[in-house]
PDB file of C-alpha atoms in Angstrom:
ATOM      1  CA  UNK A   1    -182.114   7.397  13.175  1.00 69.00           C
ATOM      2  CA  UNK A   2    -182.415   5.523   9.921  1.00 89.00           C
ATOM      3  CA  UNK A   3    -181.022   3.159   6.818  1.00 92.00           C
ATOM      4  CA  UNK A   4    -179.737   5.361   3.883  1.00 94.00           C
ATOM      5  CA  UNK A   5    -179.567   3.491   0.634  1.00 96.00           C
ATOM      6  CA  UNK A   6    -178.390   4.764  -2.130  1.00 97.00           C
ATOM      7  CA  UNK A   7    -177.975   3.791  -6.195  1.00 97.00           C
ATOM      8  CA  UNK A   8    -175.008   4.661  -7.721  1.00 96.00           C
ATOM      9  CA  UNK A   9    -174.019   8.100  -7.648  1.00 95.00           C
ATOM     10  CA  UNK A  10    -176.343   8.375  -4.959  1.00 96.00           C
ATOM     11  CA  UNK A  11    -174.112   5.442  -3.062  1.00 97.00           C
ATOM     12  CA  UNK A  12    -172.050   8.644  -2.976  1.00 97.00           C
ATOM     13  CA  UNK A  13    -174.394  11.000  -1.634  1.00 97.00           C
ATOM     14  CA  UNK A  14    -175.088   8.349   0.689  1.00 97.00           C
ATOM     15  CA  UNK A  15    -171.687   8.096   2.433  1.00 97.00           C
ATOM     16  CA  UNK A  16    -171.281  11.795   2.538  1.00 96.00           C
ATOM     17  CA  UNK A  17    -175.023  11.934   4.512  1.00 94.00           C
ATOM     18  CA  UNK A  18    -173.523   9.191   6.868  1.00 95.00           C
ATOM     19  CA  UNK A  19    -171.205  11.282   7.651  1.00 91.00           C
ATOM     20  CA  UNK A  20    -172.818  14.015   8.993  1.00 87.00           C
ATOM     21  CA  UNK A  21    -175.847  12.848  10.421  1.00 90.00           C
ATOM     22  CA  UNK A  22    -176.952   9.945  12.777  1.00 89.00           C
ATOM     23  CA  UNK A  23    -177.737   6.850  10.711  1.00 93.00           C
ATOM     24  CA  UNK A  24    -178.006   3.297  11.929  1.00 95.00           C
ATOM     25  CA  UNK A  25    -176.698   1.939   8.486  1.00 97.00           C
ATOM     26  CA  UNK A  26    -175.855   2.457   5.098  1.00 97.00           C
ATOM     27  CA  UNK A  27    -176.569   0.789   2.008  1.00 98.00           C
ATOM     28  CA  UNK A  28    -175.134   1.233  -1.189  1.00 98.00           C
ATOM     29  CA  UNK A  29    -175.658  -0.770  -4.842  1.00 98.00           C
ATOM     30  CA  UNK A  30    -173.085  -0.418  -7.588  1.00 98.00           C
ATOM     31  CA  UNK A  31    -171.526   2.621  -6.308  1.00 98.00           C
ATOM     32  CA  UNK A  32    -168.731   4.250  -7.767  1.00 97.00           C
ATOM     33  CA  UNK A  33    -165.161   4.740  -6.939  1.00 97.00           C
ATOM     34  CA  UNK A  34    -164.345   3.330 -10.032  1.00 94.00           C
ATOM     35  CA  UNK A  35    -166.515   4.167 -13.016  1.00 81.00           C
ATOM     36  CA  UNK A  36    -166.824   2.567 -16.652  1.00 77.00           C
ATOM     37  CA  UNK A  37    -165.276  -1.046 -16.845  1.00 75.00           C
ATOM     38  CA  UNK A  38    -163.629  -1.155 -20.424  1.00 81.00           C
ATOM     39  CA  UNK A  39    -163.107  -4.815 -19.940  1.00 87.00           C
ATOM     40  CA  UNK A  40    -167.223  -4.880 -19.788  1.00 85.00           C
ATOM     41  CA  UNK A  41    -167.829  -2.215 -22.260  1.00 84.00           C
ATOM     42  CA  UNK A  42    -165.715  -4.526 -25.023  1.00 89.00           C
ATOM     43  CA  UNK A  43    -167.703  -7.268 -24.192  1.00 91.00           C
ATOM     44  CA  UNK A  44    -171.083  -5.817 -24.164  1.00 88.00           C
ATOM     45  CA  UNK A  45    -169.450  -4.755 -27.762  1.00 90.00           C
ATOM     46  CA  UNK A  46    -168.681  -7.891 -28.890  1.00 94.00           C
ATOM     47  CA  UNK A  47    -171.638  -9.513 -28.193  1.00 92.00           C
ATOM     48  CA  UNK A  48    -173.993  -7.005 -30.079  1.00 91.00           C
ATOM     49  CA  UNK A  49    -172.049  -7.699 -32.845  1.00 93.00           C
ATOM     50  CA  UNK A  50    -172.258 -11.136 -32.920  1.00 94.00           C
ATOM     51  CA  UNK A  51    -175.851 -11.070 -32.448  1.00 94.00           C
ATOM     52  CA  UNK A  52    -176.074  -8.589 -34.661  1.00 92.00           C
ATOM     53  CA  UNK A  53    -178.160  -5.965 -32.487  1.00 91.00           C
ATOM     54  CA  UNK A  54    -176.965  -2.552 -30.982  1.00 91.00           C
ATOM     55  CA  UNK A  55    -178.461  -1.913 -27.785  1.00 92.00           C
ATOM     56  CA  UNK A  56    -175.245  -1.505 -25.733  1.00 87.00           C
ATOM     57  CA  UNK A  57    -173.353   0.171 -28.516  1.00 87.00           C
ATOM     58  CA  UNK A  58    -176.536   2.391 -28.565  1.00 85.00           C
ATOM     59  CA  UNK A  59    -176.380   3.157 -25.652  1.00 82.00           C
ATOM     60  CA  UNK A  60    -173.042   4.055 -25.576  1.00 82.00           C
ATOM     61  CA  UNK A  61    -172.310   6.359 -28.084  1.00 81.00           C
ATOM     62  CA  UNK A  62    -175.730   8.455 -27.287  1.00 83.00           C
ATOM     63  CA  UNK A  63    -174.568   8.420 -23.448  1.00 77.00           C
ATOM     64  CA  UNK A  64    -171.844  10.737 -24.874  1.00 74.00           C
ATOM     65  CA  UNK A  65    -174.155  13.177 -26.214  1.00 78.00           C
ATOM     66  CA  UNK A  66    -176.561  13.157 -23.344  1.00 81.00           C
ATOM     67  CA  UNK A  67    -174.437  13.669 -20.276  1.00 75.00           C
ATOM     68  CA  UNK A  68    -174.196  17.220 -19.875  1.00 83.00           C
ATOM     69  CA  UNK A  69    -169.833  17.940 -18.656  1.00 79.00           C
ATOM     70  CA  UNK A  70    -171.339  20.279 -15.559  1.00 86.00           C
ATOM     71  CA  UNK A  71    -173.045  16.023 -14.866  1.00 85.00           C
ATOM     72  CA  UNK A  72    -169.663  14.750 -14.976  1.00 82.00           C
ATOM     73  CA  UNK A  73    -167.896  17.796 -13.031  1.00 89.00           C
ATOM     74  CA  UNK A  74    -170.241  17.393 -10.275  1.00 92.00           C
ATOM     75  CA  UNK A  75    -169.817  13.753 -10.263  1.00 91.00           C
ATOM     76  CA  UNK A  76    -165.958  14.165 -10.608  1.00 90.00           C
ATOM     77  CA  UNK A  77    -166.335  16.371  -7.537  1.00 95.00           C
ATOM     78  CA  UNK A  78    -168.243  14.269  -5.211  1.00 96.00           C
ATOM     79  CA  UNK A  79    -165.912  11.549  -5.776  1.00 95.00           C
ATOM     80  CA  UNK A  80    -162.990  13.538  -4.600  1.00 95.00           C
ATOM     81  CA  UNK A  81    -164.592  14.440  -1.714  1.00 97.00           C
ATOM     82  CA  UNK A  82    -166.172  10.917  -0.733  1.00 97.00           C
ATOM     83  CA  UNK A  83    -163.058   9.075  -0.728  1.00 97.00           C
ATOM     84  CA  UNK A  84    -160.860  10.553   1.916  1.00 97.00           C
ATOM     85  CA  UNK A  85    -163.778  10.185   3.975  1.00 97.00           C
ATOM     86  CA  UNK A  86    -164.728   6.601   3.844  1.00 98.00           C
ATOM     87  CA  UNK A  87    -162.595   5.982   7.051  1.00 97.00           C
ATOM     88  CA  UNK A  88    -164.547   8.794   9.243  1.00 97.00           C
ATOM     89  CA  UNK A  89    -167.599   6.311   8.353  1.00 97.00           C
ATOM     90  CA  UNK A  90    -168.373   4.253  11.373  1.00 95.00           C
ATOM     91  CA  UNK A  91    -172.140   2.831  10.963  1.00 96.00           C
ATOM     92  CA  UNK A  92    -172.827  -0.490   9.516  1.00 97.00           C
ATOM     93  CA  UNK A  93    -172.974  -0.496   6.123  1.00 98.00           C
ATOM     94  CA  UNK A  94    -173.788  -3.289   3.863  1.00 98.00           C
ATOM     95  CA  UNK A  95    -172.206  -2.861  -0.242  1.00 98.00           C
ATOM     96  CA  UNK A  96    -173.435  -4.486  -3.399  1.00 98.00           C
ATOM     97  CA  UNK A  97    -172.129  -5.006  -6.123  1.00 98.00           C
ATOM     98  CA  UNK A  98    -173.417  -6.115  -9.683  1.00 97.00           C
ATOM     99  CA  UNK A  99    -170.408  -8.113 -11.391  1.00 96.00           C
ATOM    100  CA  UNK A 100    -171.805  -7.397 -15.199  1.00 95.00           C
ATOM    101  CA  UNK A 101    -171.782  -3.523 -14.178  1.00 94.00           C
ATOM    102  CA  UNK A 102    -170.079  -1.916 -17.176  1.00 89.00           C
ATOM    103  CA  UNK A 103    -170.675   1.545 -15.478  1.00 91.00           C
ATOM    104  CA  UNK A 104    -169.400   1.269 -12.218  1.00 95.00           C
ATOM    105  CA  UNK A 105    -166.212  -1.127 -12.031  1.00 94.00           C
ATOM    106  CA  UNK A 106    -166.544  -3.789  -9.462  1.00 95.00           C
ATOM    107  CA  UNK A 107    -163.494  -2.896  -7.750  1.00 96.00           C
ATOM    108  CA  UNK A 108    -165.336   0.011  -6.728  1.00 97.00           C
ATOM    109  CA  UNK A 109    -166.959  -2.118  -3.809  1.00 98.00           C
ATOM    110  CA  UNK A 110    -163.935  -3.819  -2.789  1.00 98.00           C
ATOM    111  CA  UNK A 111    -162.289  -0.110  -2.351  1.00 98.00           C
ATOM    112  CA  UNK A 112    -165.714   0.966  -0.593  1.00 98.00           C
ATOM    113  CA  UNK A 113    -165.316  -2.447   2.137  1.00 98.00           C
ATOM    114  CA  UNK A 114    -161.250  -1.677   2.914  1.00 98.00           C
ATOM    115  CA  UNK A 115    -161.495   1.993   3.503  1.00 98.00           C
ATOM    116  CA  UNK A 116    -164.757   2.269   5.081  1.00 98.00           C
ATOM    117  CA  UNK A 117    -164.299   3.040   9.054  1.00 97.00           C
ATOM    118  CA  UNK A 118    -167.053   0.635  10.066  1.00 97.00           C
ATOM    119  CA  UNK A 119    -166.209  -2.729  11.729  1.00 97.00           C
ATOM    120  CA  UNK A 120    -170.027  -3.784  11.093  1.00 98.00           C
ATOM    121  CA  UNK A 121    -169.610  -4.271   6.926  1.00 98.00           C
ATOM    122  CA  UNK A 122    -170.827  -6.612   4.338  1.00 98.00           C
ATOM    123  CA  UNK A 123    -170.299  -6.620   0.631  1.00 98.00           C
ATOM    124  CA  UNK A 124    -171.846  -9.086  -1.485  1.00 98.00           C
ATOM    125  CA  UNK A 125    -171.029  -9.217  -5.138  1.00 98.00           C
ATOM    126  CA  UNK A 126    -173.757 -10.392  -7.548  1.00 98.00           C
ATOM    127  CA  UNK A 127    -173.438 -11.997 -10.683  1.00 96.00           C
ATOM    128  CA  UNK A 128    -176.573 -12.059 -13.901  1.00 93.00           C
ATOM    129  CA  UNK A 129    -177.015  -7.917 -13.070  1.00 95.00           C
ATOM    130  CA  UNK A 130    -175.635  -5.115 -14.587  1.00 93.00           C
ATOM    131  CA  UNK A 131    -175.822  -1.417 -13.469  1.00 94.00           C
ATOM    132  CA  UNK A 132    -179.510  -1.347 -12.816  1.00 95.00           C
ATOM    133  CA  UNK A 133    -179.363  -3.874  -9.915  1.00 97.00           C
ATOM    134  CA  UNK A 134    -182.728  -3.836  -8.720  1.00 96.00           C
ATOM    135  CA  UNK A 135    -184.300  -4.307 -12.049  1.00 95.00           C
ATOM    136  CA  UNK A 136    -182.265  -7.480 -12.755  1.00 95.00           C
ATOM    137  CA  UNK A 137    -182.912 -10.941 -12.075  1.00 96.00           C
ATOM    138  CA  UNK A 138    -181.085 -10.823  -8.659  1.00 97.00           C
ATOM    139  CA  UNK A 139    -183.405  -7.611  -7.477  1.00 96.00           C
ATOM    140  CA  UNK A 140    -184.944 -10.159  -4.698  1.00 97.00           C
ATOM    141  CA  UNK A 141    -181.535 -11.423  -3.811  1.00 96.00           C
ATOM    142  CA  UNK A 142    -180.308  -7.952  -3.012  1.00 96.00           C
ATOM    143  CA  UNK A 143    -183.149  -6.505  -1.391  1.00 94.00           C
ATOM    144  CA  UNK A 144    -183.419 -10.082   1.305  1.00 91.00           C
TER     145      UNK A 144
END
């Protein structure tokens, strides 16, 4: 038996493993129920403009052109099948959640910690990180 982690999409991939094989616990960072927070997105905006670089509007638009829509379908798909299942989930699992994520909406973990069938659960919601939660100033925070 053994941890799974998993990043994102792979928080996904993570929960759907769980379910089918023997794990002792779970791990997942900035996973997705819900994806892109628009409130975040706005204000990653606003602040490029007013210091008048373009990383995160960058980043944006060329994220449009270099998702490919069978990405999205897939990703789409997994979701739909990861939710109903959440409650089927009984190993200990232990959520985190960047609050500057402007990918993955941090309701996402609250969703994760209420449906999730495990009475062993921690979420812990961390604040100077964005998506990329392990290559952020909280990184050591996370992984302790």
């Amino acid at each position: 038996m053994s941890v799974h982690l998993g990043f994102s999409m792979g928080g996904l991939i993570t929960l759907q493993l769980a379910l089918n094989n023997s794990v002792t616990g779970i791990v997942t960072l900035n996973s997705p129920i819900y994806y892109w927070d628009l409130k975040r997105v706005l204000l990653n905006i606003v602040n490029d403009i007013k210091a008048r670089k373009f990383d995160n509007i960058y980043k944006y638009f060329s994220s449009i052109y270099r998702l490919p829509a069978r990405a999205l379908f897939n990703f789409r798909m997994l979701l739909a099948k990861t939710k109903p299942i959440l409650n089927l989930i009984n190993c200990p699992i232990f959520i985190a959640q960047a609050l500057q994520d402007d990918t993955v909406n941090k309701r996402s973990a609250g969703f994760i910690f209420k449906n999730i069938g495990s009475e062993t659960k921690k979420i812990q919601y961390y604040n100077n990180s964005g998506h990329h939660i392990l290559w952020s100033k909280v990184a050591d925070s996370v992984m302790n």
